[in-house]
Coordinates of C-alpha atoms and ligand atoms in Angstrom, one line a residue:
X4 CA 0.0 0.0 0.0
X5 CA 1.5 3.7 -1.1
X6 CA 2.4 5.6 2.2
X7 CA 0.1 9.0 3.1
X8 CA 2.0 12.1 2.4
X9 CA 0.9 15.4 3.4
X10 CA 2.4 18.5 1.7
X11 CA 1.6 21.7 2.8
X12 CA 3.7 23.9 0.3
X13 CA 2.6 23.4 -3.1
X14 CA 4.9 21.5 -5.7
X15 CA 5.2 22.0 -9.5
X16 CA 3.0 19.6 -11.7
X17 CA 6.6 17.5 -12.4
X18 CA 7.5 17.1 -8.7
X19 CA 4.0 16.2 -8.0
X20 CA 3.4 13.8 -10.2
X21 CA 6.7 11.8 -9.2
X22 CA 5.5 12.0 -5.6
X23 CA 1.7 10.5 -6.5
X24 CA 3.8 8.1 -8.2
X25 CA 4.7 6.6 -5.1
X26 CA 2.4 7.9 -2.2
X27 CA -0.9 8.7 -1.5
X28 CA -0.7 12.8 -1.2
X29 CA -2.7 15.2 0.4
X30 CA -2.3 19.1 0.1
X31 CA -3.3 21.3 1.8
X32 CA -3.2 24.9 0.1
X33 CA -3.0 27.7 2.6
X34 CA -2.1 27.3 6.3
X35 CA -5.1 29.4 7.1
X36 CA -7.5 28.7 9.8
X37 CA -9.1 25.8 7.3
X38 CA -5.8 24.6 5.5
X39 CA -4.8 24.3 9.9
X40 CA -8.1 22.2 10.3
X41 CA -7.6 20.1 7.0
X42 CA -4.0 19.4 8.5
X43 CA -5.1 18.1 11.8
X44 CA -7.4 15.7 9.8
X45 CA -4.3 14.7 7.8
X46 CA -2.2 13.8 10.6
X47 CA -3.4 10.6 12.3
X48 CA -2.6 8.7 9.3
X49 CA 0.4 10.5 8.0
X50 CA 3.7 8.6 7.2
X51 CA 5.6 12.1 5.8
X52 CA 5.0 15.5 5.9
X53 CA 6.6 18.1 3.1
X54 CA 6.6 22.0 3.8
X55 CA 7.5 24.7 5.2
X56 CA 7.2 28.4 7.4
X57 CA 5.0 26.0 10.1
X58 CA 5.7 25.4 13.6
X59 CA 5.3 21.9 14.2
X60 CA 5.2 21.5 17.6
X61 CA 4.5 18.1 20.1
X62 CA 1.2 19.1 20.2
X63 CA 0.5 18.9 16.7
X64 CA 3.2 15.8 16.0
X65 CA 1.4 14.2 18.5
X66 CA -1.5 13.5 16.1
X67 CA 0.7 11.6 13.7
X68 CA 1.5 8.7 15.4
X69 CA 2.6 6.7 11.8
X70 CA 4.8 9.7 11.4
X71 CA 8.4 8.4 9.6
X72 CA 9.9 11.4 7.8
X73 CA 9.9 15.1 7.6
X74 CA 11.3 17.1 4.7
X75 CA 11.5 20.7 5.4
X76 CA 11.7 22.6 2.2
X77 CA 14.3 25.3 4.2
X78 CA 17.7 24.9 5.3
X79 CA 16.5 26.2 8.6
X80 CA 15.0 23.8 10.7
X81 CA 14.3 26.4 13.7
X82 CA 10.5 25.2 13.3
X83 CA 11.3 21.9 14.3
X84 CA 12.1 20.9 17.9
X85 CA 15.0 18.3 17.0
X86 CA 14.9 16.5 20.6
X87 CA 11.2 15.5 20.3
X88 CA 11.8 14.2 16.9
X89 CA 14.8 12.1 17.4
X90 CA 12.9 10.6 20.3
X91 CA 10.5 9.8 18.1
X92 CA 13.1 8.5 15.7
X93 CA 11.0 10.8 12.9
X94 CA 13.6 11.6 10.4
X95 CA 14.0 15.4 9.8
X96 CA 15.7 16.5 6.5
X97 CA 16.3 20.2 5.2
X98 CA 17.8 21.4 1.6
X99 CA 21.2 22.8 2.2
X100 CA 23.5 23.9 -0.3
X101 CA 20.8 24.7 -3.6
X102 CA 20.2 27.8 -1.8
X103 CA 23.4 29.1 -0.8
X104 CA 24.3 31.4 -4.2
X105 CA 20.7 32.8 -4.3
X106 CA 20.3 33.7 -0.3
X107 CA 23.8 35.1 -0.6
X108 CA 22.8 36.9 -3.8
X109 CA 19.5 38.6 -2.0
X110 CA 22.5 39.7 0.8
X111 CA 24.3 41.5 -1.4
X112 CA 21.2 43.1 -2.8
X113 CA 20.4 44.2 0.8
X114 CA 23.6 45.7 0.8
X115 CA 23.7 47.4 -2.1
X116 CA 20.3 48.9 -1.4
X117 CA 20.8 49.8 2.0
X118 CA 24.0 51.5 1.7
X119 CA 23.2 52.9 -1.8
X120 CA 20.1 54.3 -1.0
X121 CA 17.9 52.2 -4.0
X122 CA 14.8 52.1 -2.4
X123 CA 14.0 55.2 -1.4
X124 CA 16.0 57.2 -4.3
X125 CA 13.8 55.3 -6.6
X126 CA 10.7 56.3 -4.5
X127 CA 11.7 59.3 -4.7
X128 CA 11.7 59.4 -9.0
X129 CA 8.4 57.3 -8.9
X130 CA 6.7 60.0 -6.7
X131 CA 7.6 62.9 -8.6
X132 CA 10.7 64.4 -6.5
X133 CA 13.7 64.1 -9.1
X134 CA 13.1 67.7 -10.1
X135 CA 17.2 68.3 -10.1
X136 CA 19.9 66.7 -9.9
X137 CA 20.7 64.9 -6.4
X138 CA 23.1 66.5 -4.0
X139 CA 24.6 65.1 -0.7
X140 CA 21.2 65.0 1.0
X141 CA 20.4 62.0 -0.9
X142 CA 24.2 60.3 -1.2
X143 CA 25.0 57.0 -0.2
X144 CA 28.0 55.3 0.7
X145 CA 30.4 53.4 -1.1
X146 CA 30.5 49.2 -0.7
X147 CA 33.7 48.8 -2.7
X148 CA 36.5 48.5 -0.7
X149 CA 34.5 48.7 2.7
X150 CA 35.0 45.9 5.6
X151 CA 32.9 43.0 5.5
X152 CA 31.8 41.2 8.5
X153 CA 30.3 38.1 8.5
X154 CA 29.0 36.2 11.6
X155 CA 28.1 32.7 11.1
X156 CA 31.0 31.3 8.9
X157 CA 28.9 28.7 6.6
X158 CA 27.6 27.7 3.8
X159 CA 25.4 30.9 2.8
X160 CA 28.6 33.6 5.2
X161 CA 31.0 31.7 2.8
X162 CA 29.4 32.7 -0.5
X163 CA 28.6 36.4 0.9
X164 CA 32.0 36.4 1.3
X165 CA 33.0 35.7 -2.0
X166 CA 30.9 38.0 -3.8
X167 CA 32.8 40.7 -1.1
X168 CA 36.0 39.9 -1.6
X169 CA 36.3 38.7 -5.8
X170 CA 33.5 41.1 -6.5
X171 CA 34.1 44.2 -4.0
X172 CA 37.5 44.3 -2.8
X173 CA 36.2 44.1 0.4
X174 CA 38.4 43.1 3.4
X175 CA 36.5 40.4 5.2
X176 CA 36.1 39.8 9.0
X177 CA 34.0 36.9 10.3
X178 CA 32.9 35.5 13.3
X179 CA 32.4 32.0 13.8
X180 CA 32.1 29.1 16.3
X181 CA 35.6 28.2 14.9
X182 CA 38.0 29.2 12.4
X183 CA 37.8 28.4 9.0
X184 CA 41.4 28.1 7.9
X185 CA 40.1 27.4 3.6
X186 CA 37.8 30.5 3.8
X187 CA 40.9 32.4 4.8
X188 CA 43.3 31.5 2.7
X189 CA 40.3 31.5 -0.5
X190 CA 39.2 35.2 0.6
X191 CA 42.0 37.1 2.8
X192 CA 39.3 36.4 5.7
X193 CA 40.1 37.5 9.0
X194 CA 38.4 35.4 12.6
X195 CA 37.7 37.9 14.8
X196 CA 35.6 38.0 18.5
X197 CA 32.1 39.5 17.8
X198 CA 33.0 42.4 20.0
X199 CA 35.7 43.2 17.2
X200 CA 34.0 42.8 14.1
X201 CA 30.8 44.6 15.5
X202 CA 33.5 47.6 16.2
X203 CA 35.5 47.1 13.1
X204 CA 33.1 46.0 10.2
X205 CA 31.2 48.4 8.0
X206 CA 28.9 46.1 7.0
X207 CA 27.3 43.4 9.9
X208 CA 26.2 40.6 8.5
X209 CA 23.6 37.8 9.8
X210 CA 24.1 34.5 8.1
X211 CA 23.6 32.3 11.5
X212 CA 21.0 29.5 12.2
X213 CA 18.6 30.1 14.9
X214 CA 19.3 27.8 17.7
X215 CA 18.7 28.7 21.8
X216 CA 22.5 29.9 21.7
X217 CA 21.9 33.0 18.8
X218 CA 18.4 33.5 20.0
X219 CA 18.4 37.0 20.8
X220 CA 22.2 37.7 20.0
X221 CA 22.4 41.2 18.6
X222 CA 20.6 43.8 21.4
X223 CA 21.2 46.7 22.8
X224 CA 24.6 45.8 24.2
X225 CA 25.5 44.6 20.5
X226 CA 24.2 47.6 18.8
X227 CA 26.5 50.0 21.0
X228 CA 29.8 48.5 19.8
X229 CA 28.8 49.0 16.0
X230 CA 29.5 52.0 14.6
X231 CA 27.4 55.2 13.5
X232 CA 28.5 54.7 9.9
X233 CA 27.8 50.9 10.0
X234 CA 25.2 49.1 7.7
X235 CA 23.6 46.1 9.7
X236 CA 22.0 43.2 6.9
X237 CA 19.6 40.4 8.9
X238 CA 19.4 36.8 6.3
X239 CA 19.3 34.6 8.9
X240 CA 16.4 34.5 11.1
X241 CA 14.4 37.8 13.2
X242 CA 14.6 35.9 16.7
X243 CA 18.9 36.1 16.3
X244 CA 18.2 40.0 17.2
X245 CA 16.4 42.0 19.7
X246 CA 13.8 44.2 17.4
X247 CA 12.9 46.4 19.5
X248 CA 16.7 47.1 20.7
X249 CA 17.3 47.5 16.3
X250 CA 14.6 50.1 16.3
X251 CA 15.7 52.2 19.1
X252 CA 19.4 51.7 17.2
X253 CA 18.5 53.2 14.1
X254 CA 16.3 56.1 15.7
X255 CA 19.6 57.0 18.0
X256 CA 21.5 56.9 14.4
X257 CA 23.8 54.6 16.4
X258 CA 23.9 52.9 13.1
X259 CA 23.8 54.1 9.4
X260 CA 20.5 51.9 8.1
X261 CA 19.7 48.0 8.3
X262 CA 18.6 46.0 5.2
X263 CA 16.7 42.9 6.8
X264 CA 15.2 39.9 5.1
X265 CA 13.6 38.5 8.2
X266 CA 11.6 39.7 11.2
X267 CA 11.1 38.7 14.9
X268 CA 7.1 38.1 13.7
X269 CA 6.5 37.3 9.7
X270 CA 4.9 38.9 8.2
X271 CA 6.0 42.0 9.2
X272 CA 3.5 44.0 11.1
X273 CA 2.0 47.0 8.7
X274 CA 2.7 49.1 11.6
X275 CA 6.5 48.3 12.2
X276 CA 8.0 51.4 12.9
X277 CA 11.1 50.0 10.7
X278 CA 8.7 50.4 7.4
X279 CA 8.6 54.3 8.6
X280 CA 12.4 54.4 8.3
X281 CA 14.0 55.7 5.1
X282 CA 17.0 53.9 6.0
X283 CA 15.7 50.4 6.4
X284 CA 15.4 48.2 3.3
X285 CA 12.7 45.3 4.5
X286 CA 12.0 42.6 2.1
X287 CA 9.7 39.6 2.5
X288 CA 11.4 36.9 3.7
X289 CA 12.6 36.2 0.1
X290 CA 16.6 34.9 0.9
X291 CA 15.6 31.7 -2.0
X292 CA 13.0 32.8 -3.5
X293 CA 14.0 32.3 -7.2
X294 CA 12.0 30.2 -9.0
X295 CA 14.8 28.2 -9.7
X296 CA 16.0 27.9 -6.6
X297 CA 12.4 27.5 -5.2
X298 CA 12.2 24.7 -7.5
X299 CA 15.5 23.1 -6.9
X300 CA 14.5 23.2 -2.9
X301 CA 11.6 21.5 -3.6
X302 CA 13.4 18.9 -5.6
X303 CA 15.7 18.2 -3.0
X304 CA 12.9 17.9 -0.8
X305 CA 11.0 15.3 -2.4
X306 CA 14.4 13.3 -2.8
X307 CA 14.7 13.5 0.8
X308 CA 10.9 11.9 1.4
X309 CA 10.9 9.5 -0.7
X310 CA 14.4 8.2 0.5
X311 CA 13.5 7.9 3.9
X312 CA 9.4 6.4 3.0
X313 CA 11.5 3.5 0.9
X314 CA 13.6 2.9 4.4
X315 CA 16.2 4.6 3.1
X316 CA 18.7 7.3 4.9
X317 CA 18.0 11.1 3.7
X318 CA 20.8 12.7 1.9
X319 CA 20.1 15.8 3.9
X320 CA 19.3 13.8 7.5
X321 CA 19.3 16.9 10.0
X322 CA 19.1 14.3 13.6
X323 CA 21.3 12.2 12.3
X324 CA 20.5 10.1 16.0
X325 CA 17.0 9.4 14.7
X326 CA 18.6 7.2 12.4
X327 CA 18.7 3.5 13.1
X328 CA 20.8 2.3 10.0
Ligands
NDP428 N1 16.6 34.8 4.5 C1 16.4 33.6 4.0 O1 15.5 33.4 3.1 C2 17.2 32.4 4.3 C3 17.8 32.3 5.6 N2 18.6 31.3 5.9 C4 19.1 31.2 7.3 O2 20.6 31.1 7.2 C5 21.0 30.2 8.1 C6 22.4 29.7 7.7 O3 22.3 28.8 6.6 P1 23.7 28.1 6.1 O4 24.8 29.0 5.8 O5 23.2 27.1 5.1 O6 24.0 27.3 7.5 P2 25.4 26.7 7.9 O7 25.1 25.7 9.0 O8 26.2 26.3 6.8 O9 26.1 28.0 8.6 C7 25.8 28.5 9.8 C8 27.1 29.0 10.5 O10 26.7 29.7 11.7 C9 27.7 29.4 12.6 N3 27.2 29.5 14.0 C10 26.1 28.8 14.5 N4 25.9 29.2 15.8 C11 26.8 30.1 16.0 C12 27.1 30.9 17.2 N5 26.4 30.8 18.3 N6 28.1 31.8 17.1 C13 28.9 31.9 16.0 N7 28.7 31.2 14.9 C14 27.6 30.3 14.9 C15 28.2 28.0 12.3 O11 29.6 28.0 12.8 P3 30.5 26.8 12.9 O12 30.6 26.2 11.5 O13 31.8 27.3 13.4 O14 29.7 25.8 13.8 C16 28.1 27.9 10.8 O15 29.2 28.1 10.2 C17 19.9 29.2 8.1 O16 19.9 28.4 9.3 C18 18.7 30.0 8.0 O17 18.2 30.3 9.3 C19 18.9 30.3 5.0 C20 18.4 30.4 3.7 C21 17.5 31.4 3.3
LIG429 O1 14.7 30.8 5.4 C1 14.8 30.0 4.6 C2 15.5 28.7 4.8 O2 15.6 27.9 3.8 O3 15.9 28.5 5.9

């Protein structure tokens, strides 16, 4: 008999044929209020689940008691209490690495916009104020040649540093858990205490997993070391900084502008007073969202289910103890 998979992000028609190929699927469209209720109905007889942006807590997992195999369709896997899982001995998998150039990409992006001004310069032509030509009121400041710092030395901090130093000339500090002697000797990188590169780096750079050790990271205390002329870029997730503390940085100009990806709460509240800021860039959580990354995510995904409904091991297995080989 086919094993019940429930997908709550929608596939393409290709990827969704392959996986009715081989399972019985259900999909549910929205995670409204009904798409919630559709998915309670799913669980009890669920052998995998495909998604992601949903918290899937105990109380939730605890309807699925067939439950084999998550995919996440994220490289983050902060939605996922790990412990509970492996106790379980559900498999948890996640698509690194298809990502990595695109999320790096939409950093750079951030960083050009933030320091250059993009956002609210074009604004400014769209609503009828280019009525001479610009004068220092509306400069930016240069990227080229400006320090780099990086905290969270992996996958998606490795290619942001690339594009810095081979595209940029940017000196690069990072900040890591350890050194990382080939990113060094690839890009001139420098390891550095987060005290230093918040002091040193022009650009501060977020490219960390959330976990209960960055969970709430950058505050108040972390804001005061940066400087006034310092750009901060958020990729990673809103939890890794103190909002509120951000806010009250930027309104102090203790730093220069932010350009942030992600949010403490997405989607970002209408009323944010960071959406009132001409020096904030705020984009929708959109680090991967090309469509053919999207789609390569979602490939990887699928591999990842069907591998582990077959009894198989999950290329990307996240709790690698949940595995009984
Ligand atoms: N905005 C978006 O749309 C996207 C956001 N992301 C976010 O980016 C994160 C990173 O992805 P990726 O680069 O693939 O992950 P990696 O695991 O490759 O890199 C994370 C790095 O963070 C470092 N790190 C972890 N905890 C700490 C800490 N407490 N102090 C210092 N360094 C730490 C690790 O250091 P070490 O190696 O030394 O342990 C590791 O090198 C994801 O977890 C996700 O949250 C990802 C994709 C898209
Ligand atoms: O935020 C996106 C992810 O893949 O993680």
């Amino acid at each position: 008999m086919k094993k019940h998979v429930v997908l709550y992000k929608k596939l393409s028609a290709q990827l969704m044929e392959r996986l009715q190929a081989q399972a019985q699927v259900t999909l549910i469209e929205r995670l409204d209020a009904q798409g919630l209720a559709q998915l309670r109905a799913a669980l009890p007889t669920a052998h995998g689940l495909l998604g992601a942006s949903l918290k899937l807590d105990a109380a939730l997992l605890d309807l699925a008691p067939n439950l084999h195999a998550i995919a996440s369709v994220s490289v983050g896997v902060d939605n996922y209490d790990i412990d509970y899982l492996t106790e379980r001995r559900i498999l948890l998998s996640n698509t690194p690495d298809v990502l990595t150039e695109t999320t790096a990409d939409t950093g750079f992006a951030l960083i050009l916009a933030t320091a250059r001004r993009v956002v609210e310069l074009a604004n400014l032509v769209r609503e009828g104020g280019w009525q001479q030509s610009i004068g220092p009121r509306h400069f930016g400041t240069d990227v080229h040649g400006k320090t780099l710092g990086i905290i969270g030395m992996g996958r998606i901090g490795e290619a942001l540093a690339q594009r810095g130093h081979f595209g940029f000339g940017m000196p690069v500090l990072y900040h890591s858990h350890s050194p990382k002697p080939a990113v060094e000797q690839r890009f001139g990188a420098r390891y550095c205490s987060l005290e230093t590169l918040l002091q040193q780096a022009d650009f501060v750079c977020l490219t960390l997993p959330l976990t209960a050790e960055t969970h709430g990271l950058i505050g108040a205390q972390a804001f005061a070391q940066m400087r006034p002329e310092s750009i901060f870029i958020n990729i990673s997730r809103g939890k890794v900084v103190d909002e509120a503390a951000l806010i009250e940085a930027l309104r102090n100009h203790q730093i220069r502008g932010a350009g942030l990806d992600v949010f403490e709460r997405e989607p970002l509240n209408a009323d944010s007073p960071l959406l009132q800021m001409d020096n904030v860039v705020a984009t929708p959580h959109m680090g991967s969202a090309t469509h053919e990354t999207r789609e390569a995510m979602a490939q990887c995904a699928v591999d990842n289910l069907l591998a582990a409904l077959a009894g198989g091991r999950p290329v990307n297995l996240v709790n690698a103890r949940a595995w009984k080989g």
